[in-house]
PDB file of C-alpha atoms in Angstrom:
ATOM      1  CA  UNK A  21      66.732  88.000  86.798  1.00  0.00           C
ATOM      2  CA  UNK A  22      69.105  86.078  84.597  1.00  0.00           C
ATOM      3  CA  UNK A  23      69.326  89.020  82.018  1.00  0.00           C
ATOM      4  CA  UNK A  24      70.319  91.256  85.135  1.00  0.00           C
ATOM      5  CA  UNK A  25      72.622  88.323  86.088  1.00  0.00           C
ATOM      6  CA  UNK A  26      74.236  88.172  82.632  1.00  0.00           C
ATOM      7  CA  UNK A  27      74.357  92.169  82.182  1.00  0.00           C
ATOM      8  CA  UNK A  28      76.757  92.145  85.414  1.00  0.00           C
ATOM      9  CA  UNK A  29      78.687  89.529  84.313  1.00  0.00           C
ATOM     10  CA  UNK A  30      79.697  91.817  81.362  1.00  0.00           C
ATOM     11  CA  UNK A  31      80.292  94.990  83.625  1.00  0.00           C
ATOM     12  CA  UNK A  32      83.754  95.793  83.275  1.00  0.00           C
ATOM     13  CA  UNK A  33      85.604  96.868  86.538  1.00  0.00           C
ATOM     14  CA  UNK A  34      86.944  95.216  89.497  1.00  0.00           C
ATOM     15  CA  UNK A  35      86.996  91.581  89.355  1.00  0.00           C
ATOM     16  CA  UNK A  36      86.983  89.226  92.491  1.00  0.00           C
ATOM     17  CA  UNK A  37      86.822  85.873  91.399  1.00  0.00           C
ATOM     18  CA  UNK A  38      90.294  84.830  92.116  1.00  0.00           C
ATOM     19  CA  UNK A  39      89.987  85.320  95.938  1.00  0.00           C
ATOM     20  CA  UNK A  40      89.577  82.123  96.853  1.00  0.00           C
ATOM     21  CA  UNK A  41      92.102  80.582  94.524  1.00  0.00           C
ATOM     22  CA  UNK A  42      94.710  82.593  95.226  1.00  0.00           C
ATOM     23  CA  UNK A  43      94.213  82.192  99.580  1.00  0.00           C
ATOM     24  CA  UNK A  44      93.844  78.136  98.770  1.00  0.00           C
ATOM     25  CA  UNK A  45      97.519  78.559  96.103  1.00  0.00           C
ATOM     26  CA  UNK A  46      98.717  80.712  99.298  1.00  0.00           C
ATOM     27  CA  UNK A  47      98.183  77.987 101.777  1.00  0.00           C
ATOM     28  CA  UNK A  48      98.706  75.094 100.513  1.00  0.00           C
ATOM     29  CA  UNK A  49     101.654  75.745  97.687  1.00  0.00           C
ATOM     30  CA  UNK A  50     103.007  77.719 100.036  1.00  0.00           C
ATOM     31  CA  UNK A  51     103.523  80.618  97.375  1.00  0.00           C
ATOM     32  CA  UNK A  52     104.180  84.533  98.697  1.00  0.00           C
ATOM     33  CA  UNK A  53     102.271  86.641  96.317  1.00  0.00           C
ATOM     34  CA  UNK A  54     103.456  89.828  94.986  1.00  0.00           C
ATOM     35  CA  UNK A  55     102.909  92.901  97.446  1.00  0.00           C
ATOM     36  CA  UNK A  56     101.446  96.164  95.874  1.00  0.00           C
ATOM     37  CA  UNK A  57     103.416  98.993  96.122  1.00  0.00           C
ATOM     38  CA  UNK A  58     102.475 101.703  97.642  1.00  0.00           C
ATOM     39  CA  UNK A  59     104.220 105.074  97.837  1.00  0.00           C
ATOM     40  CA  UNK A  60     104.219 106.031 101.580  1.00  0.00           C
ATOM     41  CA  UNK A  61     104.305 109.132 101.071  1.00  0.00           C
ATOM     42  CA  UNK A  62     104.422 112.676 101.894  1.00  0.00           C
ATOM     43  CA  UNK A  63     102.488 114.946  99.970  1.00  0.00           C
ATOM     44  CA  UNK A  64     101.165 118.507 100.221  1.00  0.00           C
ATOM     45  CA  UNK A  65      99.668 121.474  99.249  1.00  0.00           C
ATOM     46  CA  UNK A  66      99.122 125.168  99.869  1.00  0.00           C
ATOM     47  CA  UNK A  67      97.440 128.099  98.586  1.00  0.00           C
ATOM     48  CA  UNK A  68      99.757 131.293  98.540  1.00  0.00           C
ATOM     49  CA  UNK A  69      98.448 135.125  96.906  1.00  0.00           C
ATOM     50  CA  UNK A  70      98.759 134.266  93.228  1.00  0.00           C
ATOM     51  CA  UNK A  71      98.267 130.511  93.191  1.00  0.00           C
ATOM     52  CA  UNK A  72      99.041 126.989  94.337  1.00  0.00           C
ATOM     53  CA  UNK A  73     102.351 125.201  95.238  1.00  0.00           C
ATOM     54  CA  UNK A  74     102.333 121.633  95.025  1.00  0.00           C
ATOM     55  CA  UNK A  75     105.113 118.939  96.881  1.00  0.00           C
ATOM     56  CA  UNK A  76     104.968 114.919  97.138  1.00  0.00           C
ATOM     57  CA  UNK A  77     108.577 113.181  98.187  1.00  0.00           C
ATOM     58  CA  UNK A  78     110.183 110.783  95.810  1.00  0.00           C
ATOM     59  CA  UNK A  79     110.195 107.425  97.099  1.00  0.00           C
ATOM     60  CA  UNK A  80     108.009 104.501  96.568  1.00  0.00           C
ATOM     61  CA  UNK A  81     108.178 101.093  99.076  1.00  0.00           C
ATOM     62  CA  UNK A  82     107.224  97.647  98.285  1.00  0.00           C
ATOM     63  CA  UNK A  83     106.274  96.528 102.534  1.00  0.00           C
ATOM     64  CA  UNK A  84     109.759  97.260 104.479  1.00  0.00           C
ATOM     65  CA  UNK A  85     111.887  97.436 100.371  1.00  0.00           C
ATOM     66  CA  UNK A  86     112.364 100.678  98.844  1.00  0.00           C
ATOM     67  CA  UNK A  87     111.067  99.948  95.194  1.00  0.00           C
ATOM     68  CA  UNK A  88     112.142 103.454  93.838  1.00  0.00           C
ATOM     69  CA  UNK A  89     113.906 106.471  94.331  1.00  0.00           C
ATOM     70  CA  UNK A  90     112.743 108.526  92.150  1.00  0.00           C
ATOM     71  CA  UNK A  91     108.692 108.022  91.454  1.00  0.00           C
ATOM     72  CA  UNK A  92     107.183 111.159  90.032  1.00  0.00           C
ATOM     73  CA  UNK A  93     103.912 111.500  92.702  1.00  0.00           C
ATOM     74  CA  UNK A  94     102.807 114.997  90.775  1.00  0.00           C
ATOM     75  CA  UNK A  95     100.566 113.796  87.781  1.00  0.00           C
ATOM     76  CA  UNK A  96      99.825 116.161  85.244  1.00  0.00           C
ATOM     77  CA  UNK A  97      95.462 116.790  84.926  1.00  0.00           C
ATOM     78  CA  UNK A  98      95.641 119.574  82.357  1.00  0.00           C
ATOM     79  CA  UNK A  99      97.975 122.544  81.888  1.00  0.00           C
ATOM     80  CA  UNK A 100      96.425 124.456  84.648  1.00  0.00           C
ATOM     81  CA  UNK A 101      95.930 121.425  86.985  1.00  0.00           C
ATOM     82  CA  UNK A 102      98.210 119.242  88.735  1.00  0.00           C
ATOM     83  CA  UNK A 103      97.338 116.669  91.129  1.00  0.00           C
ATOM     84  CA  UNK A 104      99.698 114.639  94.265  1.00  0.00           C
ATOM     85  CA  UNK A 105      98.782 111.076  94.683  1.00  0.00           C
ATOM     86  CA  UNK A 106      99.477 108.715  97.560  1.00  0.00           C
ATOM     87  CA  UNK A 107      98.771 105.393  98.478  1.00  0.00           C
ATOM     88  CA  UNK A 108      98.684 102.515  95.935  1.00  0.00           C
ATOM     89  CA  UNK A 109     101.289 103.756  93.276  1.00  0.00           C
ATOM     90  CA  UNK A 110      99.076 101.791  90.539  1.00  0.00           C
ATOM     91  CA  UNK A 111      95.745 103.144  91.342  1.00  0.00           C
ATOM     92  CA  UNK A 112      96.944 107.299  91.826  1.00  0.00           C
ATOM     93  CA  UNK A 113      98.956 106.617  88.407  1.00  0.00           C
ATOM     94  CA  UNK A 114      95.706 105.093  86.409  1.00  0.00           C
ATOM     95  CA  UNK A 115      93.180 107.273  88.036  1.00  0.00           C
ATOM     96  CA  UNK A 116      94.800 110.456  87.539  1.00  0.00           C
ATOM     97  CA  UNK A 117      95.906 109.755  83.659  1.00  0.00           C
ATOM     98  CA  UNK A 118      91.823 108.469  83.332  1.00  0.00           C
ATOM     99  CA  UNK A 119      90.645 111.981  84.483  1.00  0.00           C
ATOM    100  CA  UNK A 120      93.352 113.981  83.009  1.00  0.00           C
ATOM    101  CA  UNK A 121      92.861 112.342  79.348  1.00  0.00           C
ATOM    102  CA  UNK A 122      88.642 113.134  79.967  1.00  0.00           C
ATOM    103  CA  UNK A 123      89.384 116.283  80.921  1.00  0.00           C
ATOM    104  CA  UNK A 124      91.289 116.940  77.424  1.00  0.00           C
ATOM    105  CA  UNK A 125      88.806 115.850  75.696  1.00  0.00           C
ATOM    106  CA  UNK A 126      86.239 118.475  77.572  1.00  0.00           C
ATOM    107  CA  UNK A 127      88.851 121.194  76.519  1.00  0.00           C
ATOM    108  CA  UNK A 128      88.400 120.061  72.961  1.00  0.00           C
ATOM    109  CA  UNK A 129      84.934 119.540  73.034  1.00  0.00           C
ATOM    110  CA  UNK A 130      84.013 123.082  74.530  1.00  0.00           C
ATOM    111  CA  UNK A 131      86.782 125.028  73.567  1.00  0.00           C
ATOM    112  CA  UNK A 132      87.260 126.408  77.064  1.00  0.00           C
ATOM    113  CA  UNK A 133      90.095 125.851  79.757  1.00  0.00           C
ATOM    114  CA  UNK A 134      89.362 122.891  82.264  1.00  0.00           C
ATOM    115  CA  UNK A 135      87.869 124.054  85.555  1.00  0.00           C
ATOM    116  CA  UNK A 136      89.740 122.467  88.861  1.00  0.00           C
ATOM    117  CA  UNK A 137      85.981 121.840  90.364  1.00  0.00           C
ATOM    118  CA  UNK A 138      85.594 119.464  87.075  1.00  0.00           C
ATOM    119  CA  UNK A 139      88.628 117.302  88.014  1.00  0.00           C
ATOM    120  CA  UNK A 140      87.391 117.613  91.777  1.00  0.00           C
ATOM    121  CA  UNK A 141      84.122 115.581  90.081  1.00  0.00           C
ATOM    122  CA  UNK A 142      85.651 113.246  87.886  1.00  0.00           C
ATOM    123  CA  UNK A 143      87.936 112.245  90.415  1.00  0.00           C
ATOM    124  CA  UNK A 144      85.035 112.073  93.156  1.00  0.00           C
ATOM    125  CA  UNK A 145      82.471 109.999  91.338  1.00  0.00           C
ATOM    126  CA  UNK A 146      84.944 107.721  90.008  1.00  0.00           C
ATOM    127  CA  UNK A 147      86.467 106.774  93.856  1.00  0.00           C
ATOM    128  CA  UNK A 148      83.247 106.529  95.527  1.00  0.00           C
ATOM    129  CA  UNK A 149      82.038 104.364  92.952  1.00  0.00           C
ATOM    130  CA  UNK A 150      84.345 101.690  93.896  1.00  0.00           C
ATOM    131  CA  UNK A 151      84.204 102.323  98.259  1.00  0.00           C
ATOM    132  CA  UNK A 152      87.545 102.495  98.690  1.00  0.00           C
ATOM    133  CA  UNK A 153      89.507  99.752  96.717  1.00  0.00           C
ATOM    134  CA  UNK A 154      91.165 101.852  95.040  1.00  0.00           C
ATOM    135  CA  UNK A 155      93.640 103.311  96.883  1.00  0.00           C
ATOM    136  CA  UNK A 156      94.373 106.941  95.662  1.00  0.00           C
ATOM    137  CA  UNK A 157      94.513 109.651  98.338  1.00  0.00           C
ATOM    138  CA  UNK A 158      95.132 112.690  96.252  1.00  0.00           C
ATOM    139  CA  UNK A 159      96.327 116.864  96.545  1.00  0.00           C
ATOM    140  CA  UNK A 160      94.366 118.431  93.563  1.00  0.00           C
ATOM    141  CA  UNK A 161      95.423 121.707  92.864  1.00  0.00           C
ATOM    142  CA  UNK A 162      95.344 124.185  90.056  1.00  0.00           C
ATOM    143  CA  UNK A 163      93.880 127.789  89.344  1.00  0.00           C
ATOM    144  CA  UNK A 164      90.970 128.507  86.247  1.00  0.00           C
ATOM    145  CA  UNK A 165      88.854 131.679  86.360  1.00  0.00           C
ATOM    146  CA  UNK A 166      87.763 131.876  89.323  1.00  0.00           C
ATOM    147  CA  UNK A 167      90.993 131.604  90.961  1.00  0.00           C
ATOM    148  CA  UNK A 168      93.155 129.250  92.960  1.00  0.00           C
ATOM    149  CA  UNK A 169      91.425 126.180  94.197  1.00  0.00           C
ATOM    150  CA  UNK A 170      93.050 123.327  96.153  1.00  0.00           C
ATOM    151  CA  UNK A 171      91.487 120.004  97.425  1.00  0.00           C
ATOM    152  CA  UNK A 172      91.678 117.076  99.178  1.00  0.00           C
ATOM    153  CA  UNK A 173      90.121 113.731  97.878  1.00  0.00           C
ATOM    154  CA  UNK A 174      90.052 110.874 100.036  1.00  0.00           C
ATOM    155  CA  UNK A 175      89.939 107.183  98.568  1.00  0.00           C
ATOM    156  CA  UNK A 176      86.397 106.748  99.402  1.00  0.00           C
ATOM    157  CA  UNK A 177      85.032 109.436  97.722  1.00  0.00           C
ATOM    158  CA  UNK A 178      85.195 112.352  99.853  1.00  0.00           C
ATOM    159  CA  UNK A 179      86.604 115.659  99.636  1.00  0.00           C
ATOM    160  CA  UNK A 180      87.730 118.644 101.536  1.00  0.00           C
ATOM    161  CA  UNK A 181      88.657 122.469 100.336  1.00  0.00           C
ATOM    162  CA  UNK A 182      91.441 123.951 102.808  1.00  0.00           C
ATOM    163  CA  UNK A 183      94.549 126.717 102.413  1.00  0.00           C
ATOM    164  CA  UNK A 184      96.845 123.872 103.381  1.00  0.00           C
ATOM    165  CA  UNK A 185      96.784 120.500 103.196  1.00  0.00           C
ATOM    166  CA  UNK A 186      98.818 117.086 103.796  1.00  0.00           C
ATOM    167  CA  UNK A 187      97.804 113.138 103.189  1.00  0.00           C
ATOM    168  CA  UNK A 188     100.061 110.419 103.093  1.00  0.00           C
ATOM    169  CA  UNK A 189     102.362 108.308 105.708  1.00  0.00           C
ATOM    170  CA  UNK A 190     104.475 111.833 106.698  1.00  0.00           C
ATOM    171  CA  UNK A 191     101.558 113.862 106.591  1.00  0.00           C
ATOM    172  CA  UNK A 192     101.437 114.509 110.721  1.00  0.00           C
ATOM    173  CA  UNK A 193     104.771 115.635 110.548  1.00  0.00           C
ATOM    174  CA  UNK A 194     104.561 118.178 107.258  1.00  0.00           C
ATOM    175  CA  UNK A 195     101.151 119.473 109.110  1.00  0.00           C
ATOM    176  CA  UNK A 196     103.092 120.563 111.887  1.00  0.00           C
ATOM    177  CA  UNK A 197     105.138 122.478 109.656  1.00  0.00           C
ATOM    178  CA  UNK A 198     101.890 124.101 107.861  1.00  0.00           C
ATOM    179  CA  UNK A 199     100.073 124.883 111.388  1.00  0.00           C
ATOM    180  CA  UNK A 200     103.145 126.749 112.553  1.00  0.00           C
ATOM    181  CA  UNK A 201     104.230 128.984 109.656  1.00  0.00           C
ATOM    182  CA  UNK A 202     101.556 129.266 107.128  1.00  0.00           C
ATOM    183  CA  UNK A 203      99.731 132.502 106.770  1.00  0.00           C
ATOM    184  CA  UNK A 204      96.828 134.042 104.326  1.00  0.00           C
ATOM    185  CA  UNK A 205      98.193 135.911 100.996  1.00  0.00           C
ATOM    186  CA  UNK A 206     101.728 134.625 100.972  1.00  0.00           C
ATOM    187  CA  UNK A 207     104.479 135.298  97.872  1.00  0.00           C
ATOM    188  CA  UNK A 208     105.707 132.484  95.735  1.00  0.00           C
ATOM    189  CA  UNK A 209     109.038 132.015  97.080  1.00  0.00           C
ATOM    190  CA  UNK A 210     107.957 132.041 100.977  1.00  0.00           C
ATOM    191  CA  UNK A 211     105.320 129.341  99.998  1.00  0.00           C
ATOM    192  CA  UNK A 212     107.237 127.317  98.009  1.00  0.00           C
ATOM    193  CA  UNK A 213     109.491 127.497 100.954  1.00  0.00           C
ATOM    194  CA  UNK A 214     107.317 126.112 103.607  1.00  0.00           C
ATOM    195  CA  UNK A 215     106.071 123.224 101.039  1.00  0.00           C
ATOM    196  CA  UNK A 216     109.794 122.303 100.696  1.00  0.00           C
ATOM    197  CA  UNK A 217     110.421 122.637 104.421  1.00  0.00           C
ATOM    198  CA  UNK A 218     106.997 120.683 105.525  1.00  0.00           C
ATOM    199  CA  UNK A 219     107.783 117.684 103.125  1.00  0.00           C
ATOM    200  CA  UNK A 220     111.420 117.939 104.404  1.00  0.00           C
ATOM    201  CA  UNK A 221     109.888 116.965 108.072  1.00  0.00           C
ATOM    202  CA  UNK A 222     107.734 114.334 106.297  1.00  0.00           C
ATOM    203  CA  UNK A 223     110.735 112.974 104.399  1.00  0.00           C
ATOM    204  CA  UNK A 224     113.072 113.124 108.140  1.00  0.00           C
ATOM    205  CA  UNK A 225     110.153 111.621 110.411  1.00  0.00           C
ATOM    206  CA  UNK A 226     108.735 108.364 108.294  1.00  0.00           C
ATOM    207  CA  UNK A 227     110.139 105.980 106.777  1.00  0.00           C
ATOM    208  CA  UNK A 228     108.072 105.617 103.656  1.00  0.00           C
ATOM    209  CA  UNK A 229     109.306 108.819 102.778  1.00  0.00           C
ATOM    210  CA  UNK A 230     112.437 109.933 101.547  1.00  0.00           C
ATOM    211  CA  UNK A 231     115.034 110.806  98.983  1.00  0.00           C
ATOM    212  CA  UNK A 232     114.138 114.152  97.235  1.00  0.00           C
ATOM    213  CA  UNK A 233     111.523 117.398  97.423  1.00  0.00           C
ATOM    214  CA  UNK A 234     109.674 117.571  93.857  1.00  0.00           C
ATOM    215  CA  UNK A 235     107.169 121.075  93.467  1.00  0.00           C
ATOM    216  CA  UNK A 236     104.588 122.419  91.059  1.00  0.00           C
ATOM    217  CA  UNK A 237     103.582 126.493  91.021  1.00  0.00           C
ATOM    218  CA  UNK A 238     101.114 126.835  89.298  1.00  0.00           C
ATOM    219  CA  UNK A 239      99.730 130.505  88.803  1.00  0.00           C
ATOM    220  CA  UNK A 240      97.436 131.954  85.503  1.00  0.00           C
ATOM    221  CA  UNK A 241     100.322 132.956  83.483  1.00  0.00           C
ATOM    222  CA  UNK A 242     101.900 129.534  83.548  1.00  0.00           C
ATOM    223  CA  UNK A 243     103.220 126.522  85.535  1.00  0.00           C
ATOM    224  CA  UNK A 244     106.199 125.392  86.517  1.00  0.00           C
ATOM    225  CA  UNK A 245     106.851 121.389  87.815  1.00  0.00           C
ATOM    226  CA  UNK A 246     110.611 121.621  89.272  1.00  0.00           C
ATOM    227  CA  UNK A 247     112.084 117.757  89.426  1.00  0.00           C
ATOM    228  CA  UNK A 248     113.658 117.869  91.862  1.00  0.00           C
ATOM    229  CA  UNK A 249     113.666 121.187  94.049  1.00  0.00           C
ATOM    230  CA  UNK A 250     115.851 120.010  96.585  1.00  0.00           C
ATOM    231  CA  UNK A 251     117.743 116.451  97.979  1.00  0.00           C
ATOM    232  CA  UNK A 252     116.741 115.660 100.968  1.00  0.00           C
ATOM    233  CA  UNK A 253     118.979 112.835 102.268  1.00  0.00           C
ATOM    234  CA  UNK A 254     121.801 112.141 100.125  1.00  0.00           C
ATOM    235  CA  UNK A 255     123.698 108.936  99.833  1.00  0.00           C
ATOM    236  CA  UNK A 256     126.593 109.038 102.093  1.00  0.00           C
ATOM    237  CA  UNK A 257     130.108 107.569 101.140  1.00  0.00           C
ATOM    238  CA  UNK A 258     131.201 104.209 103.132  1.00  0.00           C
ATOM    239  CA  UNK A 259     134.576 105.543 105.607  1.00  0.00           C
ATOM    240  CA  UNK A 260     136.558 101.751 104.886  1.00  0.00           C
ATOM    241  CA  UNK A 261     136.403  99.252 102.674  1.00  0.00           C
ATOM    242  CA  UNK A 262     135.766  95.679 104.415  1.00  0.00           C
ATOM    243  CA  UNK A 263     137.385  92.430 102.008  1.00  0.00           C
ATOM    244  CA  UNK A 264     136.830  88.994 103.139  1.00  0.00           C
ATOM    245  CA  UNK A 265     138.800  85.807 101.886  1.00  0.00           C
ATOM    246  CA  UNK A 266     137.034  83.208 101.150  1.00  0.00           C
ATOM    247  CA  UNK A 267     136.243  80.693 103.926  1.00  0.00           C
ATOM    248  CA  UNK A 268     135.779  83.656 106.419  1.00  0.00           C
ATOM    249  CA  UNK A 269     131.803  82.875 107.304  1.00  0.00           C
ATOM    250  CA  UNK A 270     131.177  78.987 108.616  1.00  0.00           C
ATOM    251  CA  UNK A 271     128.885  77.039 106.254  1.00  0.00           C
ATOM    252  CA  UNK A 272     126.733  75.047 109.086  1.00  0.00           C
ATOM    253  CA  UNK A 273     124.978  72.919 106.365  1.00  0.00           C
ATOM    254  CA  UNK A 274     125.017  71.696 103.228  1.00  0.00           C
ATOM    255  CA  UNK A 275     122.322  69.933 101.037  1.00  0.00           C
ATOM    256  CA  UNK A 276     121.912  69.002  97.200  1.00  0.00           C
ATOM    257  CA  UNK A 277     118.935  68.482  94.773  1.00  0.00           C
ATOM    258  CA  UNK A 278     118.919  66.558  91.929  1.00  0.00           C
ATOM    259  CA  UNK A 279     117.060  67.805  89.227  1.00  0.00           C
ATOM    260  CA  UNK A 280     115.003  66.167  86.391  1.00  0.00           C
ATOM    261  CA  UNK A 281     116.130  66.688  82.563  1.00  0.00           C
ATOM    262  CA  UNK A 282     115.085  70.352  81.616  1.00  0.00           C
ATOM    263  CA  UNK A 283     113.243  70.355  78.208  1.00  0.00           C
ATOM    264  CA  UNK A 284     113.468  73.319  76.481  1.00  0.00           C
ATOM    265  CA  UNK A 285     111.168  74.279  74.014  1.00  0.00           C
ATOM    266  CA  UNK A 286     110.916  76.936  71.586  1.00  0.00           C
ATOM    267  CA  UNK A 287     108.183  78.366  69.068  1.00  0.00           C
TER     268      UNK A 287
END
């Protein structure tokens, strides 16, 4: 038992032991702790007649703060794979270069082009084996031999194969889109079309998404990632220009703190 004991102590992976100490620093300090950010986003994907489009929005929010305006949420897997992350911008960022740096050294070991059901695995495995903590709901598309292939992978584990799909914060709204328009064998330009159009709604009807339309076509003679396709919402110009002397706004109290003599040390 205490070889076991000290094996799992050396298991790299998640650790835990801060818990405590941080909820105890929390409540008594009275210190806020850094929020994750998370991308509340609106991603999607669809399968037209020579192979697969690809869309995420741009934006990325820290709780009710708009962190950034311009995260990429289409990671490159391999040059015939691309893959649209959502939830925890951390985790879908780290999981996504993990798999695609495995899957180049497949390539390299076998000489062959990576197969989208190999990501689909990695990916998989590697999510399930941690139940969820890591939060990475992912779009993994891309074509190989067989064809065009595109998935959804849940952040337990799971996994789904459809024509169309949507995760993410806006992803009710860009399904409506999909459910009313999309049809079997389309050409590139009508699906890229609906992609932009169904992240559009996404982008228009949630608030974790916004700013502008990025897309991926991937086919087998090449692939294209367009950055971006299309603004969305565009800043708009203020109509007057508001100037306030000094004075203007009450100050109802006033306090002062005396502080200590400052030591500062350098090495």
């Amino acid at each position: 038992m205490e070889s076991l004991d000290g094996e799992e102590a050396h298991r790299g992976g998640f650790s835990f032991e801060n818990v405590h100490r941080n909820a105890f620093i929390s409540g008594r300090a009275n210190v806020s702790f850094p929020k994750p950010m998370k991308t509340g986003t609106t991603i999607a994907g669809v399968v037209f007649k020579d192979g697969i489009v690809l869309g995420a929005d741009t934006r990325a929010t820290s709780g009710s703060i708009v962190a950034d305006k311009n995260c990429a949420k289409i990671h490159y897997m391999a040059p015939n794979i691309y893959c649209c992350g959502a939830g925890t911008a951390a985790d879908t960022e780290n999981v996504t270069d993990m798999v695609s740096s495995q899957l180049q050294l497949h390539r390299l070991s076998t000489g062959r082009d990576s197969r989208v059901i190999t990501a689909l695995r990695m990916l998989t495995q590697h999510l399930f084996r941690y139940q969820g903590h890591i939060g990475a709901a992912l779009v993994l598309g891309g074509v190989d031999f067989s064809g065009p292939h595109l998935y959804c992978v849940y952040p337990h584990g799971s996994s789904s194969i459809l024509p169309f799909v949507t995760m993410g914060s806006g992803s009710l709204a860009a399904m409506s889109v999909f459910e009313d328009r999309f049809r079997p064998g389309m050409e590139r330009e009508e699906a890229m079309e609906l992609v932009k159009d169904a992240i559009r709604s996404g982008i228009f009807n949630d608030l974790g998404s916004g700013s502008s339309v990025d897309l991926c076509v991937i086919t087998r003679e090449k692939t294209e990632y367009i950055r971006p396709h299309d603004v969305a919402s565009e800043r708009g110009e203020k109509a007057m220009q508001f100037s306030y002397q000094p004075g203007t706004t009450a100050v109802l109290s006033e306090s002062r703190v005396t502080l200590d003599d400052v030591i500062v040390q350098t090495v």
